[in-house]
Tab-separated table of C-alpha atoms in Angstrom:
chain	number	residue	atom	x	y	z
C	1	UNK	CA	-177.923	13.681	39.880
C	2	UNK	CA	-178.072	12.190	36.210
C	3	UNK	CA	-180.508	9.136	36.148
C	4	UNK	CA	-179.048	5.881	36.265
C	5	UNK	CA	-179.598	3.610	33.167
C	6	UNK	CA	-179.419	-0.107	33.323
C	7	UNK	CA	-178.780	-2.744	30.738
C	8	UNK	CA	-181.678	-4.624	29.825
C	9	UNK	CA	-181.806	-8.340	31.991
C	10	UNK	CA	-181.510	-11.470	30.043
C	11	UNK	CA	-182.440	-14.650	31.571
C	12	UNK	CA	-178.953	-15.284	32.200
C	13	UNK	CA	-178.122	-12.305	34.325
C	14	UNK	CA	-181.411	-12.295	37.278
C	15	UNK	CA	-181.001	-8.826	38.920
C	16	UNK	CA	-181.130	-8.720	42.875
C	17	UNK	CA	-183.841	-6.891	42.970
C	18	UNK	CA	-186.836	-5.727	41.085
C	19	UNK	CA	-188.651	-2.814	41.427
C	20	UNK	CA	-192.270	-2.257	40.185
C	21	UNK	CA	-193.219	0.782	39.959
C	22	UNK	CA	-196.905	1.612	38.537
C	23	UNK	CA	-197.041	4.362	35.976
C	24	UNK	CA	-199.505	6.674	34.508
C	25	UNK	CA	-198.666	9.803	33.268
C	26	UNK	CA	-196.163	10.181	35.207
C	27	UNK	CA	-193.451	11.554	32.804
C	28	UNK	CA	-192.130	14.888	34.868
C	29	UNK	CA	-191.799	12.573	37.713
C	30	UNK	CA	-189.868	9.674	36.233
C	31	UNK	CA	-186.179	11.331	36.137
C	32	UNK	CA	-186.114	11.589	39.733
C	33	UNK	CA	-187.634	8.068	40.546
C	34	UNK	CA	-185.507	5.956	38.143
C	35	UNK	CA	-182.158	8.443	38.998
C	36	UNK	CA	-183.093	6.622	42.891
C	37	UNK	CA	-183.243	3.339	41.746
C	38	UNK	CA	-180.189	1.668	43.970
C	39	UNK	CA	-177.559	0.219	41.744
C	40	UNK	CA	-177.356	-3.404	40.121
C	41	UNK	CA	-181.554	-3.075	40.941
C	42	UNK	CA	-184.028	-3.106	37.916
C	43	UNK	CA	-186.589	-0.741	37.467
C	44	UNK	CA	-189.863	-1.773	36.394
C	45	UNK	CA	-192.253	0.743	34.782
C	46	UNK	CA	-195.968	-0.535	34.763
C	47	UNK	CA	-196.986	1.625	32.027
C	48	UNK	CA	-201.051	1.367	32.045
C	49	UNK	CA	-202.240	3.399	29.635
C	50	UNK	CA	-199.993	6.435	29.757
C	51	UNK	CA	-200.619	9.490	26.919
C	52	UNK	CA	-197.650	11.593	28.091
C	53	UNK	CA	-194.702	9.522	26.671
C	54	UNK	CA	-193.793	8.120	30.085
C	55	UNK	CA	-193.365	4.403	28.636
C	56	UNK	CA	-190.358	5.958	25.525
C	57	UNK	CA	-189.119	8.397	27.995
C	58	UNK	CA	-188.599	5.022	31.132
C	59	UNK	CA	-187.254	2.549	28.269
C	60	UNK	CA	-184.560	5.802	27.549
C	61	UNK	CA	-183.716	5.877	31.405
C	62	UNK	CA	-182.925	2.707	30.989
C	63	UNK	CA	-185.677	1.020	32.547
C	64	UNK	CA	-187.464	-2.042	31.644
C	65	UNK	CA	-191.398	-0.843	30.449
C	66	UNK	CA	-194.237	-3.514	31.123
C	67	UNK	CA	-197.043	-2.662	29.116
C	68	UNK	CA	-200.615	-3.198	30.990
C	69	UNK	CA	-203.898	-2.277	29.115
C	70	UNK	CA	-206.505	-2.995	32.021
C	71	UNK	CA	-206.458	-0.214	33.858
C	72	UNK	CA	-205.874	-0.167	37.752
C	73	UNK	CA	-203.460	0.124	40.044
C	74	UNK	CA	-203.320	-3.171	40.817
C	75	UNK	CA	-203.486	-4.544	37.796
C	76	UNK	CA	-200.028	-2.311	36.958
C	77	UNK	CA	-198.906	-3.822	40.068
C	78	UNK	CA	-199.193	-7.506	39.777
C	79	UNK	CA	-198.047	-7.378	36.062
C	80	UNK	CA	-195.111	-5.749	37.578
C	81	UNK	CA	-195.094	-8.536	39.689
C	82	UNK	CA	-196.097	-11.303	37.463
C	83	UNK	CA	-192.609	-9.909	35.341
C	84	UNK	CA	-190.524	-9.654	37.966
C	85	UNK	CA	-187.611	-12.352	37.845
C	86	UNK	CA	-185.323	-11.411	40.899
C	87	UNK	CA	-185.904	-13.374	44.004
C	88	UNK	CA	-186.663	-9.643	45.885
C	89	UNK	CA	-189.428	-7.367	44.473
C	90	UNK	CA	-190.147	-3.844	45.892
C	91	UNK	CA	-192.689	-2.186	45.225
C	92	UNK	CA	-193.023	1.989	44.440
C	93	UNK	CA	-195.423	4.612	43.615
C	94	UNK	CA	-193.676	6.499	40.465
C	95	UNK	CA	-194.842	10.216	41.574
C	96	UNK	CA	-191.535	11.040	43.345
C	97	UNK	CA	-193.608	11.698	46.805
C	98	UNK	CA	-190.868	8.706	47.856
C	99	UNK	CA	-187.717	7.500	47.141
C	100	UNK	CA	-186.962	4.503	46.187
C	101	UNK	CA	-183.326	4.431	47.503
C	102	UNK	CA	-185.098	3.907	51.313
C	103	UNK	CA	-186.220	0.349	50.109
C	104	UNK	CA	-182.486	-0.652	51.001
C	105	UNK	CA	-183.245	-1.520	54.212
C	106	UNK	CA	-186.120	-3.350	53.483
C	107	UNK	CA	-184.317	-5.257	51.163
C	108	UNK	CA	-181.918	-6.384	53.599
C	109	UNK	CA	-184.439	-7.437	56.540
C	110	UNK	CA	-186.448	-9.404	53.848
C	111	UNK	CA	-182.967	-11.116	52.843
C	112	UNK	CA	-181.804	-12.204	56.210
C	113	UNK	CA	-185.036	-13.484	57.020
C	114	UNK	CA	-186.161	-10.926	59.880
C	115	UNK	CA	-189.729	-9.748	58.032
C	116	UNK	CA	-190.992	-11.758	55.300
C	117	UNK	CA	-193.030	-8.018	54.280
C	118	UNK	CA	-191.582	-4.405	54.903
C	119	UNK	CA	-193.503	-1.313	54.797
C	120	UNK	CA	-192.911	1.686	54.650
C	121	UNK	CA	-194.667	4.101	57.096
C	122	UNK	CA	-194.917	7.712	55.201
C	123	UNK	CA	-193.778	10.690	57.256
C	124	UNK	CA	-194.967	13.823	55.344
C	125	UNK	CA	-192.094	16.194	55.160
C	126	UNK	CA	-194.315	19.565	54.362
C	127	UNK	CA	-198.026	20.272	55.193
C	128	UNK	CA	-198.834	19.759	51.371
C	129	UNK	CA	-197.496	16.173	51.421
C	130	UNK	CA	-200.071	14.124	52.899
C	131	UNK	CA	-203.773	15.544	51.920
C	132	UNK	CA	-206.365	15.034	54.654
C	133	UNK	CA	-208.574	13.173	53.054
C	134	UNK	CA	-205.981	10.990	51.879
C	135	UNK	CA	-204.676	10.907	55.345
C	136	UNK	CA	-208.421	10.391	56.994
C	137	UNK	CA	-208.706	7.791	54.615
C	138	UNK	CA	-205.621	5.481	55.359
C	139	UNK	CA	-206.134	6.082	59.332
C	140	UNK	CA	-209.440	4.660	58.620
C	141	UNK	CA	-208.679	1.399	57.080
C	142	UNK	CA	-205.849	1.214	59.118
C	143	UNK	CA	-207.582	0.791	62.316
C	144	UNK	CA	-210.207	-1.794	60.128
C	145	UNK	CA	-206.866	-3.857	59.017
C	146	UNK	CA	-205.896	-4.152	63.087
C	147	UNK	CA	-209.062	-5.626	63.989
C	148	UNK	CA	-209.528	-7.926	60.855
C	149	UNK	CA	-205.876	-9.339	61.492
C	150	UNK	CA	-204.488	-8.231	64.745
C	151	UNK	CA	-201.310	-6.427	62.767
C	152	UNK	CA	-200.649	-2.907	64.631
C	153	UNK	CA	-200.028	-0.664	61.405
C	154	UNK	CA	-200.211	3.086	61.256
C	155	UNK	CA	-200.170	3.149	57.590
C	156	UNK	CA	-200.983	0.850	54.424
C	157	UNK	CA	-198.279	3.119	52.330
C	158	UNK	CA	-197.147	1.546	48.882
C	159	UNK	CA	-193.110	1.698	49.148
C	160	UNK	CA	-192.803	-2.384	50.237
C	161	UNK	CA	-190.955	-5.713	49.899
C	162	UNK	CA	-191.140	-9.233	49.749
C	163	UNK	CA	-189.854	-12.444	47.994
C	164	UNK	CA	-191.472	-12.634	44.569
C	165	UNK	CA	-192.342	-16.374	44.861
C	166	UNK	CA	-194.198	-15.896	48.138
C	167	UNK	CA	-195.975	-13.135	46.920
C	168	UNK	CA	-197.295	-14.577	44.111
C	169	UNK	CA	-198.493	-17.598	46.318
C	170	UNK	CA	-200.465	-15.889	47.889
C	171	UNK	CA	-203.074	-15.224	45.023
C	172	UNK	CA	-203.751	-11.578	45.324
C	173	UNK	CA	-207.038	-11.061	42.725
C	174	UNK	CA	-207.911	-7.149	43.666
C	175	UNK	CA	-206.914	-5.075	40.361
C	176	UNK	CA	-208.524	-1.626	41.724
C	177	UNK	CA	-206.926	0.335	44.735
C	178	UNK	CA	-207.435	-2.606	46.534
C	179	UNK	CA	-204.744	-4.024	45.683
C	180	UNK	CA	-202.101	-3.252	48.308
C	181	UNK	CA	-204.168	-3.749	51.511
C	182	UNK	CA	-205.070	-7.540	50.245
C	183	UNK	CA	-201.766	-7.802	49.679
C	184	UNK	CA	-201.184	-7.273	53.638
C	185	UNK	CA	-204.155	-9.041	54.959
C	186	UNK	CA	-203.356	-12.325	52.806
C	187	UNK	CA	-199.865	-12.312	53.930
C	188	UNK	CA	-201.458	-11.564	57.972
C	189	UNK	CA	-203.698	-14.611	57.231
C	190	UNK	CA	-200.528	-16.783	55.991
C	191	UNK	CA	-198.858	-15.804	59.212
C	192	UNK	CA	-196.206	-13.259	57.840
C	193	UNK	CA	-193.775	-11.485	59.744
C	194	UNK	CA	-195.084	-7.772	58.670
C	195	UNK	CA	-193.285	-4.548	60.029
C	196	UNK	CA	-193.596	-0.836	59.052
C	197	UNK	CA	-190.214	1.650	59.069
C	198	UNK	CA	-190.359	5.461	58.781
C	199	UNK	CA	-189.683	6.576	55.305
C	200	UNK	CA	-190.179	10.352	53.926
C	201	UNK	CA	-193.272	11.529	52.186
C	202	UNK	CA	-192.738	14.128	49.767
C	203	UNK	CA	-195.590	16.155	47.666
C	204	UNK	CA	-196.048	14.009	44.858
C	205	UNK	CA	-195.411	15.260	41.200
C	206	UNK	CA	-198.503	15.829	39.070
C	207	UNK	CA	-202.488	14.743	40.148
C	208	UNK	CA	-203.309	12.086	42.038
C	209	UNK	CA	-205.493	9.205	40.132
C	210	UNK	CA	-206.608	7.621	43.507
C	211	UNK	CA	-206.564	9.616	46.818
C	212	UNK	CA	-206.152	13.149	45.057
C	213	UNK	CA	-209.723	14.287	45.857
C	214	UNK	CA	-212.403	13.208	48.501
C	215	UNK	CA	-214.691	11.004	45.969
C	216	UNK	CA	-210.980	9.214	44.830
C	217	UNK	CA	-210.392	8.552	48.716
C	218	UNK	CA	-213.747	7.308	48.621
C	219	UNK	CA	-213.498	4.877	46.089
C	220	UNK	CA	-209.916	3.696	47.592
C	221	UNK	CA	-211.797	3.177	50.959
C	222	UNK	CA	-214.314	1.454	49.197
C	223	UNK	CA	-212.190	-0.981	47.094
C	224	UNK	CA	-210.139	-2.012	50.325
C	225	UNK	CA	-213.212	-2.801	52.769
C	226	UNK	CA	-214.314	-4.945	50.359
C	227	UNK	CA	-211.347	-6.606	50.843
C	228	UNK	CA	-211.088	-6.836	54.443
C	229	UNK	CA	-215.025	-8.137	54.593
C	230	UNK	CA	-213.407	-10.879	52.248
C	231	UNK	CA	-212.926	-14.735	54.174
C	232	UNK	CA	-209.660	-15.378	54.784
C	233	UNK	CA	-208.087	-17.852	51.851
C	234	UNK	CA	-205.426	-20.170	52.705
C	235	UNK	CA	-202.360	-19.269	50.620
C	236	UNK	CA	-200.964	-21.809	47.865
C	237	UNK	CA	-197.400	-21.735	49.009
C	238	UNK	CA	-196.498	-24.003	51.294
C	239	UNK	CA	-195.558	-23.826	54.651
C	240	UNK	CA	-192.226	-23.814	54.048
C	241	UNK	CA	-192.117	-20.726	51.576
C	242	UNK	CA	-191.600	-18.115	53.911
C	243	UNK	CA	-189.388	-18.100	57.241
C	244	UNK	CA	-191.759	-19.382	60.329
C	245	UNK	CA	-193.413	-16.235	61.007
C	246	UNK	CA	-194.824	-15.097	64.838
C	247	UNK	CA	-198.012	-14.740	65.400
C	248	UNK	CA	-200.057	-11.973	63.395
C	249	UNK	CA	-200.336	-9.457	65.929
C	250	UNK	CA	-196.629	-8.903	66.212
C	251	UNK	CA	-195.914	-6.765	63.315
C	252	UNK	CA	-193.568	-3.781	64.438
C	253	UNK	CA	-194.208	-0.564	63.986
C	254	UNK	CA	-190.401	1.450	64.072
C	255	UNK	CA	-191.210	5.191	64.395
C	256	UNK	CA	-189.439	8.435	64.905
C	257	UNK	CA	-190.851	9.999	68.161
């Protein structure tokens, strides 16, 4: 399948959908990602500091690059964010270990108001997926996330969506690996509807820059319990941003088995 380019958006023509997706080095995986991106969606490339030509090689795809010097992946991730326009953003991890394609779904709960945030649960589809530190590591802050908030999660994976203005209401400030799991708990604390759906994990293309060893896990464990030992903040939106939500300790997990 040939990747699919996209004109660049103008102010005058708001795409339904934006999708950030944080890059670094990621060039070999790139043609698969952005050939995934569903059509009449905009990609986003994060580029943060990428020495393999990812950033020329996206803008040829036909994706719209967002340059961010600070490194972090969530600082790639709220710039992404931050230069978003479409009333939808997903978000991605640009390795090809998933497909963006799956975030259709998610799209389409967030737009008729059933879940104001979508997850996606990863299912590893081969033994060499998932590694098990990386997997020890998420089943670990898991569990810490359902007692800090109540939400019944099995996974804190980064394929996700949500409506950009409530999102950036909710004043995420973690630019490390933390990023994602405030993300959750702020939206928990604000009373969001937040559900998890199978999706397929694939082996990712290239090295990992967070969970690919033990001491990366580490620090990604680290970064997000500092997060969850963080007081809840009330949110700036208000009440009226998102749909009325039920209470935190509702969120739906949808598996397979």
């Amino acid at each position: 399948m040939k990747p699919v380019k996209t004109s660049p958006t103008t102010p005058s023509t708001t795409p339904p959908v934006d999708v950030v997706l944080p890059c670094l080095n990621e060039a070999e995986a790139l043609p698969w990602v952005l050939a995934r991106i569903p059509p009449g969606w905009r990609a986003l490339v994060v580029d943060n500091g990428s020495t393999d030509g990812s950033a020329d090689l996206a803008r040829s795809l036909g994706a719209t690059v967002v340059h961010e010097s600070r490194r972090g992946f969530g600082a790639a991730c709220h710039a992404g964010l931050a230069a978003a326009t479409a009333d939808i953003v997903c978000f991605c991890d640009c390795d090809a270990s998933l497909d963006p394609s799956h975030l259709v779904p998610f799209v389409h709960r967030v737009r008729a108001d059933e879940d104001d945030l979508v997850l996606g649960r990863r299912r590893p589809q081969s033994r060499g997926a998932w590694p098990a530190h990386a997997r020890a590591g998420n089943l670990v802050l898991a569990r810490m996330l359902r007692r800090r908030t109540g939400l019944r999660l099995h996974d804190l994976g980064p394929l996700r969506a949500a409506r950009r203005e409530a999102l950036l209401a909710l004043g995420l400030t973690d630019r490390r690996s933390g990023y994602p799991l405030e993300m959750v708990v702020r939206a928990a604390d604000a009373g969001w509807r937040v559900a998890e759906y199978d999706v397929p994990y694939l082996p990712r293309t290239g090295a990992s820059k967070v969970t690919g060893t033990w001491r990366g896990t580490w620090h990604a464990v680290r970064d997000m319990s500092r997060v969850l030992a963080e007081a809840p903040v009330a949110p700036a939106a208000s009440a009226d941003s998102v749909a009325p939500a039920a209470p935190a300790d509702a969120a739906r997990g949808k598996d397979s088995r």
